[in-house]
Coordinates of C-alpha atoms and ligand atoms in Angstrom, one line a residue:
M1 CA 87.9 58.7 107.0
I2 CA 84.6 60.7 106.8
S3 CA 82.8 61.1 103.5
Y4 CA 81.1 64.4 102.9
K5 CA 78.2 62.5 101.4
D6 CA 77.3 61.2 104.9
L7 CA 77.2 64.8 106.1
G8 CA 74.7 66.0 103.6
L9 CA 77.3 68.1 101.6
V10 CA 77.8 68.0 97.8
N11 CA 80.8 68.5 95.6
S12 CA 80.8 71.3 93.0
K13 CA 80.3 69.2 89.9
D14 CA 76.6 69.6 89.3
L15 CA 76.6 73.2 90.6
F16 CA 79.2 74.3 88.1
R17 CA 77.5 72.4 85.2
N18 CA 74.2 74.2 86.0
A19 CA 75.9 77.6 86.5
M20 CA 77.7 77.3 83.1
A21 CA 74.4 76.4 81.4
G22 CA 72.4 79.1 83.2
K23 CA 75.1 81.8 82.9
Y24 CA 75.4 82.6 86.6
A25 CA 78.1 82.0 89.3
I26 CA 77.9 80.1 92.6
P27 CA 78.8 82.3 95.6
A28 CA 81.9 81.2 97.5
F29 CA 81.8 82.9 100.9
N30 CA 84.6 82.4 103.4
F31 CA 83.6 81.6 107.0
N32 CA 85.5 81.6 110.3
N33 CA 82.8 81.7 112.9
M34 CA 79.1 81.0 113.7
E35 CA 77.7 84.5 112.8
Q36 CA 79.3 84.3 109.3
M37 CA 77.9 80.8 108.8
Q38 CA 74.4 81.8 109.9
A39 CA 74.4 84.9 107.7
I40 CA 75.5 82.8 104.7
I41 CA 72.9 80.2 105.2
Q42 CA 70.1 82.6 106.0
A43 CA 70.9 84.6 102.8
C44 CA 71.0 81.4 100.7
V45 CA 67.8 80.0 102.1
E46 CA 65.9 83.3 101.6
T47 CA 67.2 83.6 98.0
K48 CA 67.2 79.8 97.3
S49 CA 70.8 79.8 96.2
P50 CA 73.4 77.0 96.2
V51 CA 76.5 77.9 98.2
I52 CA 80.2 77.1 98.6
L53 CA 81.4 77.5 102.2
Q54 CA 85.1 78.2 102.1
V55 CA 87.7 77.5 104.8
S56 CA 91.1 79.1 104.4
S57 CA 94.3 78.0 106.2
G58 CA 93.8 81.2 108.3
A59 CA 90.3 80.1 109.2
R60 CA 91.6 76.6 110.1
K61 CA 94.1 78.2 112.5
Y62 CA 91.6 80.7 113.9
A63 CA 88.6 78.4 114.4
N64 CA 89.9 74.9 114.2
Q65 CA 89.2 72.6 111.2
T66 CA 87.1 70.2 113.3
L67 CA 84.8 72.9 114.5
L68 CA 84.4 74.4 111.1
R69 CA 83.5 71.1 109.5
Y70 CA 80.9 70.4 112.2
M71 CA 79.5 73.9 111.5
A72 CA 79.2 73.1 107.8
Q73 CA 77.4 69.9 108.7
G74 CA 75.2 71.9 111.0
A75 CA 74.6 74.4 108.2
V76 CA 72.9 71.7 106.1
E77 CA 70.5 71.0 108.9
Y78 CA 70.1 74.7 109.7
A79 CA 69.0 75.4 106.1
K80 CA 66.4 72.7 106.3
E81 CA 65.2 74.1 109.6
L82 CA 64.8 77.5 108.0
G83 CA 62.5 75.9 105.5
F84 CA 64.6 75.2 102.3
S85 CA 67.4 72.7 101.7
V86 CA 70.2 74.4 99.7
P87 CA 73.1 72.5 98.2
V88 CA 76.2 73.2 100.4
V89 CA 79.8 72.6 99.3
L90 CA 82.5 72.6 102.0
H91 CA 85.6 73.8 100.2
L92 CA 89.3 74.3 101.2
D93 CA 90.4 77.8 100.0
H94 CA 94.0 78.1 98.9
G95 CA 95.3 74.7 100.0
D96 CA 99.1 74.8 99.7
S97 CA 100.1 71.2 100.1
F98 CA 99.0 67.7 99.2
E99 CA 98.9 66.8 103.0
L100 CA 96.5 69.7 103.8
C101 CA 94.2 68.8 100.9
K102 CA 94.2 65.1 101.9
S103 CA 93.5 66.0 105.5
C104 CA 90.5 68.0 104.5
I105 CA 89.2 65.3 102.1
D106 CA 89.6 62.6 104.9
F107 CA 87.7 64.8 107.2
G108 CA 84.6 65.5 105.2
F109 CA 85.4 68.4 102.8
S110 CA 83.6 68.0 99.4
S111 CA 85.9 70.2 97.4
V112 CA 89.5 71.5 97.7
M113 CA 91.7 74.1 96.1
I114 CA 95.3 73.3 95.5
D115 CA 97.0 76.6 94.9
G116 CA 100.3 75.8 93.1
S117 CA 100.3 79.2 91.4
H118 CA 103.4 80.3 93.2
F119 CA 105.4 77.3 92.0
S120 CA 106.9 76.7 88.5
Y121 CA 104.5 75.5 85.9
D122 CA 105.8 71.9 86.0
E123 CA 105.7 71.8 89.8
N124 CA 102.2 73.2 89.8
V125 CA 101.1 70.5 87.3
A126 CA 102.7 67.7 89.4
L127 CA 101.3 68.9 92.7
T128 CA 97.8 69.5 91.3
R129 CA 97.8 66.1 89.6
K130 CA 98.6 64.4 92.8
V131 CA 95.8 66.1 94.7
V132 CA 93.3 65.4 91.8
E133 CA 94.2 61.7 91.9
Y134 CA 93.5 61.4 95.6
A135 CA 90.4 63.7 95.5
H136 CA 88.7 62.0 92.6
A137 CA 89.1 58.6 94.3
H138 CA 86.8 60.1 96.9
D139 CA 84.5 62.0 94.5
V140 CA 85.8 65.3 95.8
T141 CA 86.2 68.1 93.3
V142 CA 89.5 70.1 92.8
E143 CA 90.2 73.7 91.9
G144 CA 93.6 74.6 90.5
E145 CA 95.2 78.0 89.8
L146 CA 97.2 79.4 87.0
G147 CA 98.5 83.0 87.2
V148 CA 99.2 84.9 90.4
L149 CA 96.9 87.4 92.1
A150 CA 98.5 90.4 93.8
G151 CA 97.8 90.7 97.5
V152 CA 97.7 88.2 100.3
E153 CA 96.7 84.6 99.7
D154 CA 96.9 83.2 103.2
E155 CA 100.6 83.2 104.1
V156 CA 101.6 83.8 100.5
S157 CA 101.7 87.4 99.4
A158 CA 102.5 88.7 96.0
E159 CA 103.2 92.4 95.2
H160 CA 102.5 92.1 91.5
H161 CA 100.0 89.9 89.7
T162 CA 100.9 87.7 86.8
Y163 CA 98.0 87.3 84.4
T164 CA 97.1 83.8 83.5
R165 CA 98.6 82.8 80.2
P166 CA 95.8 81.5 78.0
E167 CA 98.3 79.3 76.0
E168 CA 98.9 77.2 79.2
V169 CA 95.3 76.5 80.3
E170 CA 94.5 73.6 77.9
D171 CA 97.7 71.7 78.8
F172 CA 97.2 72.4 82.5
V173 CA 93.6 71.2 82.6
N174 CA 94.4 68.1 80.5
K175 CA 97.5 67.1 82.5
T176 CA 96.0 67.7 85.9
G177 CA 92.4 66.7 85.5
V178 CA 91.2 69.6 87.7
D179 CA 87.4 70.3 87.8
S180 CA 87.8 74.1 87.8
L181 CA 90.5 76.7 87.3
A182 CA 91.1 79.9 89.2
I183 CA 92.6 82.6 86.9
S184 CA 94.2 85.9 87.2
I185 CA 92.7 88.7 85.1
G186 CA 93.2 91.7 87.4
T187 CA 91.4 90.9 90.6
S188 CA 93.4 90.7 93.9
H189 CA 92.8 89.8 97.5
G190 CA 91.9 92.2 100.3
A191 CA 90.3 95.7 100.5
N192 CA 93.1 97.6 98.7
K193 CA 93.1 95.9 95.3
F194 CA 94.7 98.7 93.4
K195 CA 97.1 101.5 94.2
P196 CA 95.6 105.0 93.8
E197 CA 98.1 105.7 91.0
Q198 CA 96.6 102.7 89.0
C199 CA 93.1 104.3 89.3
S200 CA 91.3 107.3 87.9
R201 CA 88.9 109.4 90.0
N202 CA 85.2 110.0 89.2
A203 CA 83.4 113.3 89.7
E204 CA 82.9 112.5 93.4
G205 CA 86.6 111.8 93.8
V206 CA 86.1 108.1 94.3
L207 CA 88.8 105.8 92.9
V208 CA 87.9 104.0 89.7
P209 CA 90.0 100.9 89.1
P210 CA 91.3 99.7 85.8
P211 CA 88.9 97.2 84.1
L212 CA 89.4 93.4 84.4
R213 CA 91.2 91.7 81.4
F214 CA 88.1 90.3 79.8
D215 CA 90.2 89.7 76.7
I216 CA 92.2 87.1 78.6
L217 CA 89.1 85.5 80.0
E218 CA 87.6 85.3 76.4
E219 CA 90.8 83.7 75.1
I220 CA 90.7 81.1 77.9
E221 CA 87.1 80.3 77.2
R222 CA 87.9 79.8 73.5
R223 CA 90.7 77.4 74.4
I224 CA 88.8 75.3 77.0
P225 CA 85.1 75.8 76.1
G226 CA 82.6 74.9 78.8
F227 CA 85.3 74.6 81.5
A228 CA 84.4 76.1 84.9
I229 CA 86.5 79.2 85.7
V230 CA 86.9 80.7 89.2
L231 CA 87.4 84.3 90.1
H232 CA 89.2 85.0 93.4
G233 CA 89.6 88.5 94.9
A234 CA 86.2 89.5 93.8
S235 CA 85.1 91.8 96.6
S236 CA 83.8 95.2 95.4
V237 CA 84.6 97.1 98.6
P238 CA 81.3 99.0 98.9
Q239 CA 82.2 102.6 99.7
E240 CA 79.3 102.9 102.2
Y241 CA 81.0 100.4 104.5
V242 CA 84.3 102.1 104.1
A243 CA 82.7 105.5 105.0
T244 CA 80.9 104.0 108.0
I245 CA 84.1 102.4 109.3
N246 CA 86.0 105.7 108.9
K247 CA 83.2 107.7 110.4
Y248 CA 83.3 105.7 113.6
G249 CA 87.0 105.7 114.2
G250 CA 88.4 103.4 111.5
A251 CA 91.2 104.3 109.2
L252 CA 90.8 102.6 105.9
K253 CA 92.6 104.5 103.2
D254 CA 92.3 104.2 99.4
A255 CA 90.2 101.0 99.7
V256 CA 89.0 100.0 96.3
G257 CA 87.5 96.8 94.8
I258 CA 86.1 95.3 91.6
P259 CA 83.0 97.2 90.3
E260 CA 79.9 95.0 90.5
E261 CA 79.0 95.4 86.8
Q262 CA 82.2 93.7 85.9
L263 CA 81.4 90.8 88.2
R264 CA 78.0 90.5 86.6
R265 CA 79.6 90.3 83.2
A266 CA 82.0 87.6 84.5
A267 CA 79.2 85.6 86.1
A268 CA 77.4 85.4 82.8
S269 CA 80.6 83.9 81.2
A270 CA 82.4 80.7 82.0
V271 CA 83.1 82.0 85.5
C272 CA 81.1 79.6 87.7
K273 CA 82.5 80.5 91.1
I274 CA 83.1 83.9 92.6
N275 CA 85.0 84.3 95.9
I276 CA 84.0 87.0 98.3
D277 CA 85.5 87.5 101.7
S278 CA 86.7 91.1 102.2
D279 CA 83.3 92.6 101.6
G280 CA 81.9 90.5 104.5
R281 CA 84.7 91.7 106.7
L282 CA 83.9 95.3 105.9
A283 CA 80.1 94.8 106.5
M284 CA 80.7 93.3 109.9
T285 CA 83.3 95.8 110.9
A286 CA 81.1 98.8 109.9
A287 CA 78.2 97.4 111.9
V288 CA 80.2 96.7 115.0
R289 CA 81.9 100.1 114.9
E290 CA 78.5 101.8 114.6
V291 CA 77.2 100.0 117.7
F292 CA 80.3 100.7 119.7
A293 CA 80.2 104.4 118.7
N294 CA 76.4 104.9 119.4
K295 CA 76.1 102.7 122.4
P296 CA 79.4 102.9 124.3
G297 CA 77.8 101.2 127.3
E298 CA 77.0 98.0 125.4
F299 CA 79.1 95.0 126.3
D300 CA 76.9 92.0 125.4
P301 CA 78.6 90.5 122.3
R302 CA 75.1 89.5 120.9
K303 CA 74.3 93.2 120.7
Y304 CA 77.1 93.9 118.2
L305 CA 77.6 90.6 116.6
G306 CA 73.8 90.4 115.9
P307 CA 73.7 93.6 113.9
A308 CA 77.0 92.5 112.2
R309 CA 75.3 89.2 111.2
D310 CA 72.2 91.1 109.9
S311 CA 74.3 93.4 107.8
L312 CA 76.3 90.4 106.4
K313 CA 73.1 88.6 105.5
E314 CA 71.9 91.7 103.5
L315 CA 75.2 91.9 101.7
Y316 CA 75.1 88.2 100.7
K317 CA 71.5 88.5 99.5
H318 CA 72.5 91.5 97.4
K319 CA 75.5 89.6 95.9
I320 CA 73.4 86.6 95.1
V321 CA 70.4 88.4 93.6
N322 CA 72.1 91.4 91.9
V323 CA 75.6 90.3 91.1
L324 CA 76.0 86.5 90.8
G325 CA 72.6 85.6 89.6
S326 CA 72.3 82.4 91.6
A327 CA 69.0 83.2 93.3
G328 CA 66.4 80.5 92.7
K329 CA 69.0 78.0 91.4
A330 CA 69.1 75.8 94.5
Ligands
G3H401 O1 92.2 84.3 100.0 C1 92.0 84.9 101.0 C2 90.8 84.8 101.8 O2 90.2 86.1 101.9 C3 91.1 84.2 103.2 O3 91.8 85.1 104.0 O4 93.7 83.7 104.9 O5 92.9 85.8 106.0 O6 91.5 83.7 106.1 P1 92.5 84.6 105.3
13P402 P1 88.4 89.1 98.4 O1 89.5 89.5 99.3 O2 88.3 90.0 97.2 O3 87.1 89.0 99.1 O4 88.7 87.7 97.8 C1 88.5 86.5 98.6 C2 89.1 85.3 98.0 O5 89.5 85.2 96.9 C3 89.1 84.1 98.8 O6 89.8 83.0 98.2
ZN403 ZN1 91.4 83.7 97.0

């Protein structure tokens, strides 16, 4: 049993309390490798932002849970070395079983998500409650989920979303004891969040998605005032990355995300954590494709992963400063 406290990590409790009071959101960035971790920490140190490092089941399979945890531990020291100690949460993204959550808690994670959103309401309550009991005994924070996001959540994929039902949230929070709640108000995972037929087109022919259901968010806030809400599927799919990827041989069609002004509005509400993964994937892919296209003789991974890391860092700084509002809050 390893406590996250011995690793220099923190749970999300104080971060969410401050984010709620200050009307901003904590960035939750997924990481699978060293370059992503470096970009996240560099961006957070330069902007003095707290951060949640997220590990999905896919990341555990790809990189190995042990290596990722040591990397998160290293991230705390790396931040200090860069000149500013930022609060770092190590969070399990979309945990799908009690055993997985327990394994992460026992191994030094400071926060876990138990995603029971694909189960019946009662099964979701029972599973989430079980995780909360174990996690709280170790001072680890827990995120639950009500409502289903369209798109792929690790191995679970849903074609249609089911909006969170505000009438369930109070009961769910009281019965489970969760510290935060992920909700479904129209975001979804991946780079193709909406079908073209769901969107309109602006003057430049760019797809404009339907707005998020802020009415549902407001009703949830009314029912559980001051409670930390989490937004998954919050990438905005910057069209400049899509254009660069397609210019240099990619084939991303109809990629569309959540407009940043809607995320800014969410960050100023009870939304205290905003999850971004796909935008980072696009930034890295665009940078790598550009190097490969312009320098076909290049074969040193540092020469394409380096620019990818730089691009990722700029993306994260932009999100922190201009979208989430967490700069200077570390
Ligand atoms: O929720 C989905 C995250 O973007 C993680 O994706 O399961 O491919 O690592 P992944
Ligand atoms: P995106 O696919 O929109 O980046 O969402 C990531 C996410 O919700 C991770 O849990
Ligand atoms: Zn998610």
